[in-house]
Short mmCIF file of the C-alpha atoms (twelve columns), coordinates in Angstrom:
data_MODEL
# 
_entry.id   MODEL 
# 
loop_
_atom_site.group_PDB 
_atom_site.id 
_atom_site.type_symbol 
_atom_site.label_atom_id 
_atom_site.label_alt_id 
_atom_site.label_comp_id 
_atom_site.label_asym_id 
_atom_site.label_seq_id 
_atom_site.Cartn_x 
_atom_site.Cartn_y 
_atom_site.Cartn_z 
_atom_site.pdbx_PDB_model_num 
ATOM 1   C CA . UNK A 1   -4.919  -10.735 -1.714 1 
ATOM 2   C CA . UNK A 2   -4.100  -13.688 -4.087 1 
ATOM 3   C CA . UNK A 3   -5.952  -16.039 -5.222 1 
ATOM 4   C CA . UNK A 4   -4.977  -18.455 -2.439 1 
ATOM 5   C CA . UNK A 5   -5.956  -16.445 -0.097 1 
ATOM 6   C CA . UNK A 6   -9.271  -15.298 -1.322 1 
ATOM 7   C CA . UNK A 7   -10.076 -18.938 -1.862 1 
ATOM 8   C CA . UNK A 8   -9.166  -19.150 2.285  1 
ATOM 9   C CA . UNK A 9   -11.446 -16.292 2.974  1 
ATOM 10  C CA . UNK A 10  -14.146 -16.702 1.416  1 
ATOM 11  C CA . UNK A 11  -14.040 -20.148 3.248  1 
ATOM 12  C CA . UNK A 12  -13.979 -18.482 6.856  1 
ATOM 13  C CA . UNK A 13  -15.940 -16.040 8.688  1 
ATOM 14  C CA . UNK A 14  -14.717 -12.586 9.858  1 
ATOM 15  C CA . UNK A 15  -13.228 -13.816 13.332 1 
ATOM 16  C CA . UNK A 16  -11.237 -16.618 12.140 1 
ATOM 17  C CA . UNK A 17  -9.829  -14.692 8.888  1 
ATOM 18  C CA . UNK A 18  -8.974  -11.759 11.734 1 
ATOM 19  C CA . UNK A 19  -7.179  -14.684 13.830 1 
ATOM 20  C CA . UNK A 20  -5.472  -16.165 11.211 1 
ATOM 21  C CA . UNK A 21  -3.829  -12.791 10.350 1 
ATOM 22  C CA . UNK A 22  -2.427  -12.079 14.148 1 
ATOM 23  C CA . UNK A 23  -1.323  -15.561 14.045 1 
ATOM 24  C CA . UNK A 24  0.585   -14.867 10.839 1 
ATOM 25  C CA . UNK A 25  2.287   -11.676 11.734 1 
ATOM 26  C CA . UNK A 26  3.185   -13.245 15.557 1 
ATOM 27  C CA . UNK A 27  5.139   -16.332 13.573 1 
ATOM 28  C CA . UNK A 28  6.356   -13.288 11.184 1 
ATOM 29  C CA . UNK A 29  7.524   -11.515 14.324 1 
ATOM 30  C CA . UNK A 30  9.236   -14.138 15.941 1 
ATOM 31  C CA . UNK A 31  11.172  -13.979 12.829 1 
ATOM 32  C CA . UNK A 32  11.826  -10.841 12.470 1 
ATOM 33  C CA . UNK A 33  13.106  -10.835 15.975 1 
ATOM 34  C CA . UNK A 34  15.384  -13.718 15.886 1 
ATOM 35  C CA . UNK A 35  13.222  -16.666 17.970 1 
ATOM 36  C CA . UNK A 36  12.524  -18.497 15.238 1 
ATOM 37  C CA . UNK A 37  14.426  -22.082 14.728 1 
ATOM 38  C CA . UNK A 38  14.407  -23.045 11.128 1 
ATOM 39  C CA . UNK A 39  10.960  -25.133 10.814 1 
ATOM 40  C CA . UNK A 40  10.733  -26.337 14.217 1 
ATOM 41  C CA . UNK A 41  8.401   -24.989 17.428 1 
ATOM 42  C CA . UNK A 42  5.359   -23.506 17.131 1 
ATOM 43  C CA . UNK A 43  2.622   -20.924 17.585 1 
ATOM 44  C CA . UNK A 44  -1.213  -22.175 18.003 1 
ATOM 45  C CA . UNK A 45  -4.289  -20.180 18.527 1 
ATOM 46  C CA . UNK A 46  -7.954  -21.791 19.332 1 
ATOM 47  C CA . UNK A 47  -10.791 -20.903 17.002 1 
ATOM 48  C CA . UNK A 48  -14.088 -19.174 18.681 1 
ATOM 49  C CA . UNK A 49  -16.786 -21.965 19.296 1 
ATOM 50  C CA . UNK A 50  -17.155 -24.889 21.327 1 
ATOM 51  C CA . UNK A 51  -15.770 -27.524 19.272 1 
ATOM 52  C CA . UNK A 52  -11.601 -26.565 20.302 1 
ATOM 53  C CA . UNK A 53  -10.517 -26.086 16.732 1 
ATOM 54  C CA . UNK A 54  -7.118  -24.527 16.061 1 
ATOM 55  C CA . UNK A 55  -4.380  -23.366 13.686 1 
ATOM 56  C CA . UNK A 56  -1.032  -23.673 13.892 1 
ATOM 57  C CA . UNK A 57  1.388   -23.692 11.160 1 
ATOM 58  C CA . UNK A 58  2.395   -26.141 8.056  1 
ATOM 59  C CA . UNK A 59  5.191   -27.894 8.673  1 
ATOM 60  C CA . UNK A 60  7.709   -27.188 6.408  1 
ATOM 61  C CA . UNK A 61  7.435   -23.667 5.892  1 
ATOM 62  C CA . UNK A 62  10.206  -20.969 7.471  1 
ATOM 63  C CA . UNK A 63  8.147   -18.605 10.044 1 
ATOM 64  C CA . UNK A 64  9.101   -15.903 7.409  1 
ATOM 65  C CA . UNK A 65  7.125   -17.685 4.961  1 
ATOM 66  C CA . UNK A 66  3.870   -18.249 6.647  1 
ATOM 67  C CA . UNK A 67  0.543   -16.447 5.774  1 
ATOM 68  C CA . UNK A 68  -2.618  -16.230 7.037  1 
ATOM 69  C CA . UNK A 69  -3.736  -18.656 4.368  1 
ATOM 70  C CA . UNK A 70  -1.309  -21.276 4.689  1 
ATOM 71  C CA . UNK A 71  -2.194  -21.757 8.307  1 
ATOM 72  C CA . UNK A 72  -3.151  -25.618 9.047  1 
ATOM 73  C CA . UNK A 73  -7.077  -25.871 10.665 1 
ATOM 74  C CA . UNK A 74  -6.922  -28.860 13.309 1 
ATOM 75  C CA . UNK A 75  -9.100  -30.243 16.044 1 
ATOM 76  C CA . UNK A 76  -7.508  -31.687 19.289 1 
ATOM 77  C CA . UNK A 77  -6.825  -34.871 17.668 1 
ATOM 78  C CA . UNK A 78  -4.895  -33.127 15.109 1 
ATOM 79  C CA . UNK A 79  -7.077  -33.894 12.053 1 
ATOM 80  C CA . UNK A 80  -7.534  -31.206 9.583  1 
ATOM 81  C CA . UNK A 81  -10.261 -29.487 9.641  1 
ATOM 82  C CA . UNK A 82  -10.499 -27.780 6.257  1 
ATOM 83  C CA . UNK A 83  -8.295  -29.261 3.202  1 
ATOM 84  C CA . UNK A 84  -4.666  -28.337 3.462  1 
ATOM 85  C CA . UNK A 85  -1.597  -29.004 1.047  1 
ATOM 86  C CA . UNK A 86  0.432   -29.004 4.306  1 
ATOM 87  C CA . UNK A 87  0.503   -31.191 7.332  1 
ATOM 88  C CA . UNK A 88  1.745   -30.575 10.840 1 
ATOM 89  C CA . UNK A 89  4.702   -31.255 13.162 1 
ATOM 90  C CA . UNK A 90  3.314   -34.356 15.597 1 
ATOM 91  C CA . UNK A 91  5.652   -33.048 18.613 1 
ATOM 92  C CA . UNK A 92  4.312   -29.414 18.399 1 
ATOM 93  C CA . UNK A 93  0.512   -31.107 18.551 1 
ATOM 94  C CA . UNK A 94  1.239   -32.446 21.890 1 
ATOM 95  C CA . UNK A 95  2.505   -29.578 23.503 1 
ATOM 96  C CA . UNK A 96  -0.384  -27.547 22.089 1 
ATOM 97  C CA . UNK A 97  -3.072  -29.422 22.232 1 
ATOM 98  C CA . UNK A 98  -2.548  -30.803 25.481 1 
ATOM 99  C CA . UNK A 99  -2.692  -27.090 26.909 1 
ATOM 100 C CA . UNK A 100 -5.316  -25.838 24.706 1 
ATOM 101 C CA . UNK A 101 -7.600  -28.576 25.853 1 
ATOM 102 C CA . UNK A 102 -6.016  -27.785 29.800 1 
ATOM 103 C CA . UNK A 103 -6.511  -24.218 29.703 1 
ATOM 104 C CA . UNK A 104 -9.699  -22.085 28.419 1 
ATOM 105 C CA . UNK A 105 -7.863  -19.137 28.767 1 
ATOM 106 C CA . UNK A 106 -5.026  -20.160 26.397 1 
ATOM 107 C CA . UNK A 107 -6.203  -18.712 23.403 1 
ATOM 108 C CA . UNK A 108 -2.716  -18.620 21.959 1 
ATOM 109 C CA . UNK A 109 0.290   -21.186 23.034 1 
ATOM 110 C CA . UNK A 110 3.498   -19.687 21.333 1 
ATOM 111 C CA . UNK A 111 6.879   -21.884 21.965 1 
ATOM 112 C CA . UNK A 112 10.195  -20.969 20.917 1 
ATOM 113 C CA . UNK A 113 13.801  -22.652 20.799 1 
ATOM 114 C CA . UNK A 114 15.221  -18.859 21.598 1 
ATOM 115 C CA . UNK A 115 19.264  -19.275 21.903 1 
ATOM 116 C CA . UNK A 116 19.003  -16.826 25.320 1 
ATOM 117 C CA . UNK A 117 15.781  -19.231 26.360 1 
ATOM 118 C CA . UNK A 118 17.615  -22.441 25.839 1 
ATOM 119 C CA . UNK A 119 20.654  -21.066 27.656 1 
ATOM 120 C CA . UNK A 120 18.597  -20.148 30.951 1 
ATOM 121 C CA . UNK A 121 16.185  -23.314 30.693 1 
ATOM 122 C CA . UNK A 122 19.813  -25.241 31.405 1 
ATOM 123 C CA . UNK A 123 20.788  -23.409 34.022 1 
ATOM 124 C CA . UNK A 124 19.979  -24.972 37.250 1 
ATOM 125 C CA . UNK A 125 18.532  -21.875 39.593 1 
ATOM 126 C CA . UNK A 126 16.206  -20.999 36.047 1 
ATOM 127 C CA . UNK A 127 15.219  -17.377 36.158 1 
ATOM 128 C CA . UNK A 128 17.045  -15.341 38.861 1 
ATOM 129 C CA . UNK A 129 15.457  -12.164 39.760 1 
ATOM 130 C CA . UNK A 130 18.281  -9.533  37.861 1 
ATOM 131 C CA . UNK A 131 16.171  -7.300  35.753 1 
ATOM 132 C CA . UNK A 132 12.472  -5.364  35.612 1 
ATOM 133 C CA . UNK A 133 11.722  -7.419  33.104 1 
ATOM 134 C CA . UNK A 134 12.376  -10.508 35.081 1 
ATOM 135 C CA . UNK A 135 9.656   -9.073  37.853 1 
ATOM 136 C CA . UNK A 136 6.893   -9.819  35.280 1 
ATOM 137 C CA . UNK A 137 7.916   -13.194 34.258 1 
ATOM 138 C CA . UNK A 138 8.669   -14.500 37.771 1 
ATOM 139 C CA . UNK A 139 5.286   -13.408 39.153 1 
ATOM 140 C CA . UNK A 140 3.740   -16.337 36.901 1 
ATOM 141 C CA . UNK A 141 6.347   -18.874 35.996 1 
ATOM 142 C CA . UNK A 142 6.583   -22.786 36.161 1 
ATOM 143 C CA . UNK A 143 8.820   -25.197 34.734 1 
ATOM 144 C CA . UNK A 144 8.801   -28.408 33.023 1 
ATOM 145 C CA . UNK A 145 11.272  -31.144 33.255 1 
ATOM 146 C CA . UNK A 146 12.847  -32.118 29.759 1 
ATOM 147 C CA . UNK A 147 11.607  -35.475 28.323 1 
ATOM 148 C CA . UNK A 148 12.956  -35.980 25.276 1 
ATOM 149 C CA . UNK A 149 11.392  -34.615 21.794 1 
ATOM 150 C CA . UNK A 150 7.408   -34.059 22.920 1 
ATOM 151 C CA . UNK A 151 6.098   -37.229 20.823 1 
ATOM 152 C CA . UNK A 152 3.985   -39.026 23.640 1 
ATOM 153 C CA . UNK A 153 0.406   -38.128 24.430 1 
ATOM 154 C CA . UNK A 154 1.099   -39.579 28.171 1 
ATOM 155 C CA . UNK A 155 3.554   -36.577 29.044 1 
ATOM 156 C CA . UNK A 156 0.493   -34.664 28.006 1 
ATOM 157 C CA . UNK A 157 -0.843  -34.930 31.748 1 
ATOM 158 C CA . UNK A 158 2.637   -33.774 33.384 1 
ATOM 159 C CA . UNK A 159 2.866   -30.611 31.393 1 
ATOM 160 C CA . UNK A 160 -0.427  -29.343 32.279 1 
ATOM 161 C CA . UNK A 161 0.069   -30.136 35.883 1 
ATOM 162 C CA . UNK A 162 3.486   -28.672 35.284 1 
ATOM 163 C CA . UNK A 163 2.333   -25.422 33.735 1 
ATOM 164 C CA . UNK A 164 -0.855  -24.875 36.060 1 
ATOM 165 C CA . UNK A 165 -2.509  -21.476 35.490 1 
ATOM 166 C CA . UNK A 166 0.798   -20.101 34.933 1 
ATOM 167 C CA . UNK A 167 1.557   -17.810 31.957 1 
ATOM 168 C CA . UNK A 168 5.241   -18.630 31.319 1 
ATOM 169 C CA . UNK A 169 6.431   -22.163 31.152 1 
ATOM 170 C CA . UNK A 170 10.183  -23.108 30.894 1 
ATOM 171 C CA . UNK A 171 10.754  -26.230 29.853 1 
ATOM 172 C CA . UNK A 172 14.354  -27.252 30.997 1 
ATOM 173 C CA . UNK A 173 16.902  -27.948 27.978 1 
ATOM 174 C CA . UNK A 174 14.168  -27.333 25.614 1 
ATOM 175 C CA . UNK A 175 13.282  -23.320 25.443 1 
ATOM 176 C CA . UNK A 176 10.155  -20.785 26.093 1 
ATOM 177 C CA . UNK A 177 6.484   -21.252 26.044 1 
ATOM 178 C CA . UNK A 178 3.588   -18.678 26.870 1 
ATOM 179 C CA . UNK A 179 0.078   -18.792 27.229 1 
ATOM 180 C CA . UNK A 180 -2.599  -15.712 26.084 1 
ATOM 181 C CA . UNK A 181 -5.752  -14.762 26.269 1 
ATOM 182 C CA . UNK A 182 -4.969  -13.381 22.835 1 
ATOM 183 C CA . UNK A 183 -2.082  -13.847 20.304 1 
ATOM 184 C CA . UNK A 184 -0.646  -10.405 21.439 1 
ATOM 185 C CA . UNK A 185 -0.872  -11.337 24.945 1 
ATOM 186 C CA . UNK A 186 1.539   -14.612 24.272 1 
ATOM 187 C CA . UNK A 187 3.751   -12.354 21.889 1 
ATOM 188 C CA . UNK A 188 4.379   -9.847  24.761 1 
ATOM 189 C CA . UNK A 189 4.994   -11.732 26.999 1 
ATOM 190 C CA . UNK A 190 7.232   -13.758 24.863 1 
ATOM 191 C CA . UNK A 191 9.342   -10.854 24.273 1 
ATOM 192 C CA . UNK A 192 9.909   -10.034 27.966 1 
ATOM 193 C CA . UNK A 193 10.616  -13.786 28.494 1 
ATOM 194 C CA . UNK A 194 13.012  -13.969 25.942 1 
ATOM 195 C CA . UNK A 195 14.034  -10.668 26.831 1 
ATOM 196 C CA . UNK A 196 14.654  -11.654 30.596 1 
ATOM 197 C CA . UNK A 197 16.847  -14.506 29.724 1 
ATOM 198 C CA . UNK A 198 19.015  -12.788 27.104 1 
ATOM 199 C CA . UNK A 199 19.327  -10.243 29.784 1 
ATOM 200 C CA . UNK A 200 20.044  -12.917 32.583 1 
ATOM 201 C CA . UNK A 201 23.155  -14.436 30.156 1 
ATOM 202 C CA . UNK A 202 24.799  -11.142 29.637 1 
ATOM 203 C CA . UNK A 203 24.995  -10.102 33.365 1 
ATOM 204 C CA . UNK A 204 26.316  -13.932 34.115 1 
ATOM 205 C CA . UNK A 205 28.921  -13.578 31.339 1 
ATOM 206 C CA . UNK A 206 29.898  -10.348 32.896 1 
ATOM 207 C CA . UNK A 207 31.767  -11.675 35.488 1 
ATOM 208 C CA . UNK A 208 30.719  -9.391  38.266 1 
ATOM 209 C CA . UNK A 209 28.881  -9.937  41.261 1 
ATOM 210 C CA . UNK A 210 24.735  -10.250 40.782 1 
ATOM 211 C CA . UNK A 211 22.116  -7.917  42.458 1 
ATOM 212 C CA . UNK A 212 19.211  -9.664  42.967 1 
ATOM 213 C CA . UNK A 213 16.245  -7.835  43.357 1 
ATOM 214 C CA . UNK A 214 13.980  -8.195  46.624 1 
ATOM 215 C CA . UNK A 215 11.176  -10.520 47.369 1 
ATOM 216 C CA . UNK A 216 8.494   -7.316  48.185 1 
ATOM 217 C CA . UNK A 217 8.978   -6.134  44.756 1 
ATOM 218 C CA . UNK A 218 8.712   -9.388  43.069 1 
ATOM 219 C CA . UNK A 219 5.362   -9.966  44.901 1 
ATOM 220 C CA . UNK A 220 3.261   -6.559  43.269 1 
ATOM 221 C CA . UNK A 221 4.732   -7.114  39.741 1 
ATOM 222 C CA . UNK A 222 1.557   -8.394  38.800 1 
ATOM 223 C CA . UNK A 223 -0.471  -5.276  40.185 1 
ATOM 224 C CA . UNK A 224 2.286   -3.055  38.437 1 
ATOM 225 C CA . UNK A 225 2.028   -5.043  34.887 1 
ATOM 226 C CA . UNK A 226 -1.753  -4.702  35.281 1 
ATOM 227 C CA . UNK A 227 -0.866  -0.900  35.757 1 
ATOM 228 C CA . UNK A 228 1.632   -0.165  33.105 1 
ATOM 229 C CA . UNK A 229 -0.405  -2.165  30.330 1 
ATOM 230 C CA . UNK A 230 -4.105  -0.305  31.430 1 
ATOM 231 C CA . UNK A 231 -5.031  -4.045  31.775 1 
ATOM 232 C CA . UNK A 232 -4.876  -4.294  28.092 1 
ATOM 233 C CA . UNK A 233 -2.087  -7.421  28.359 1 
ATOM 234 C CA . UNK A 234 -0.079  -7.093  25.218 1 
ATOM 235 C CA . UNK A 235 -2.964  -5.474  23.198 1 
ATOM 236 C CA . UNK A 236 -1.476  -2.498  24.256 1 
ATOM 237 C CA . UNK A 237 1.881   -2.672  21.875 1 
ATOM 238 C CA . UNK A 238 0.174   -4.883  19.255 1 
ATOM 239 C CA . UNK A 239 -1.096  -2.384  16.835 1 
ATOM 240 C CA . UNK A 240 2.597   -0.481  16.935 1 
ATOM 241 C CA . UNK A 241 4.337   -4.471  16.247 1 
ATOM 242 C CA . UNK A 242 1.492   -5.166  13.289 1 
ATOM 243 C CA . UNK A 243 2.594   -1.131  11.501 1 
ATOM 244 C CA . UNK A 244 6.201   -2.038  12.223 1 
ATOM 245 C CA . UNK A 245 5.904   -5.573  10.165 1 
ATOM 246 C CA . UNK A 246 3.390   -4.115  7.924  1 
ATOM 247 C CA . UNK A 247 6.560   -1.441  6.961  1 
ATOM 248 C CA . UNK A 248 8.982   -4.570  6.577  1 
ATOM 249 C CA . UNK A 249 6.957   -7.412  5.520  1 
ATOM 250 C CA . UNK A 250 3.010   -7.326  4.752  1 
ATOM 251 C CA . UNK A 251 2.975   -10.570 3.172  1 
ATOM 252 C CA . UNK A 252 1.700   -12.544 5.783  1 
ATOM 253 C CA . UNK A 253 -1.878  -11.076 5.514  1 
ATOM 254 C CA . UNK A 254 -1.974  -13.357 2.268  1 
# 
C-alpha cells in the first residue's frame, strides 16, 4: 500500500476501506471490459450510516487509473466529505444522487456510455426479447427519456419516477444504468445488460428473421435468476472477477 493510501486508511474504518476497494476494481472492470468512456459516466456506492454519504470517482482520472484511495467522499449535495485533490463530474451527481437519495436499496448506481448500450437505447422498440440473457434484464427494466447532458436538479424527480424499483434503467440516446444492493450486484447485472444489447445488435445486423422469445418465460426469469445465483445476486461471480483483475491489474486496491 503506498503512502497515499495508508494515509486514506488509516482515515476510514474497515467497511468503508472494504467499499472503496469493490468500488475500485468495478470502475477497473468496466475497463477491462470495454464500458468505459474516456473520463465520463460513473459508478457510486453509499457509505453505511444514516447520513447518505458516497463515493464516486475524481473527475479526471481514466477508470483504469482509479484506486481505492483516490475515490471522491460526497454527501447528497455533492460536498466533499473528507479532503480530496480531485473534484467531481456535476452531471454524474445528479443522476446519482438523485437515485441514491430515491432508493435505499441502491447501494451501488453504476452508468455506462457502452457502444452496444447506446446503440439499443436509440432504437425505438428498446430491448426485444432475443436472448437468455435478455429474460433477466426485461423482468426489471424501465426507461428514461433523453434530456440533454444530466445538469439540472429538476429532472432529478422524472428519473426516479422513471426508474421506479426497477434494477435496469435505459436511458434513451444516452446508455446503461443499474442499481445494487451491492457493487457486485450492479456489476452483474451490468454485464448481462450490456451483454443483452451487444447481443440484440448482432442478431439485427444479421439480416435474418428474429425469434422472439415467449411472454410465459419472460414472466419466471426472476424466480429462475433467484435460482441460478442461490439468491446471492452477483456476489456469486464477484470473488472469480476480483482474482481475475487481481491477475491483470491489482493496483486499484491502492
Amino acid at each position: 500500500m503506498n503512502e497515499s493510501a495508508s494515509e486514506i486508511r488509516s482515515q476510514v474504518g474497515d467497511a468503508e476501506w472494504r467499499l472503496r476497494v469493490d468500488l475500485a476494481a468495478c470502475y477497473r472492470l468496466v475497463a477491462m471490459f470495454g464500458w468505459d468512456d474516456l473520463i465520463f459516466t460513473h459508478i457510486s456506492a453509499r457509505l453505511p450510516g444514516p447520513e447518505h454519504h458516497f463515493l464516486i470517482n475524481p473527475y479526471g482520472l481514466m477508470f483504469s487509473e482509479i484506486t481505492a484511495s483516490s475515490l471522491v467522499k460526497v454527501d447528497l449535495d455533492g460536498k466533499k466529505v473528507v479532503d480530496s485533490p480531485y473534484e467531481i463530474n456535476p452531471a454524474g451527481f445528479i443522476i446519482h444522487s438523485a437515485v441514491h437519495a430515491a432508493r435505499e436499496d441502491a447501494q451501488c448506481v453504476l452508468h455506462v456510455h457502452s457502444v452496444n448500450g447506446v446503440a439499443v437505447s436509440a432504437q425505438q422498440d428498446g430491448v426485444l426479447p432475443l436472448s437468455q440473457h435478455s429474460i433477466f434484464v426485461l423482468s426489471s427494466l424501465a426507461y428514461h427519456d433523453y434530456e440533454g447532458v444530466a445538469l439540472e436538479e429538476d429532472e432529478k424527480p422524472r428519473l426516479v419516477r422513471d426508474l421506479g424499483d426497477k434494477r435496469f434503467l435505459m436511458l434513451r440516446n444516452h446508455g446503461l444504468l443499474t442499481v445494487g444492493r451491492s457493487v457486485a450486484e450492479a456489476f452483474v447485472a451490468m454485464y448481462f445488460f450490456e451483454t443483452t444489447c451487444m447481443i440484440q445488435v448482432r442478431a439485427m445486423g444479421g439480416g435474418q428473421a428474429l425469434r422472439r422469445i415467449s411472454q410465459h418465460i419472460l414472466d419466471g426469469a426472476q424466480t429462475q435468476w433467484e435460482l441460478v445465483t442461490r439468491g446471492a445476486g452477483g456476489g456469486l461471480a464477484w470473488p472469480a472477477l476480483l482474482r481475475k483483475l487481481d491477475r491483470a491489474d491489482p493496483g486499484y486496491r491502492n
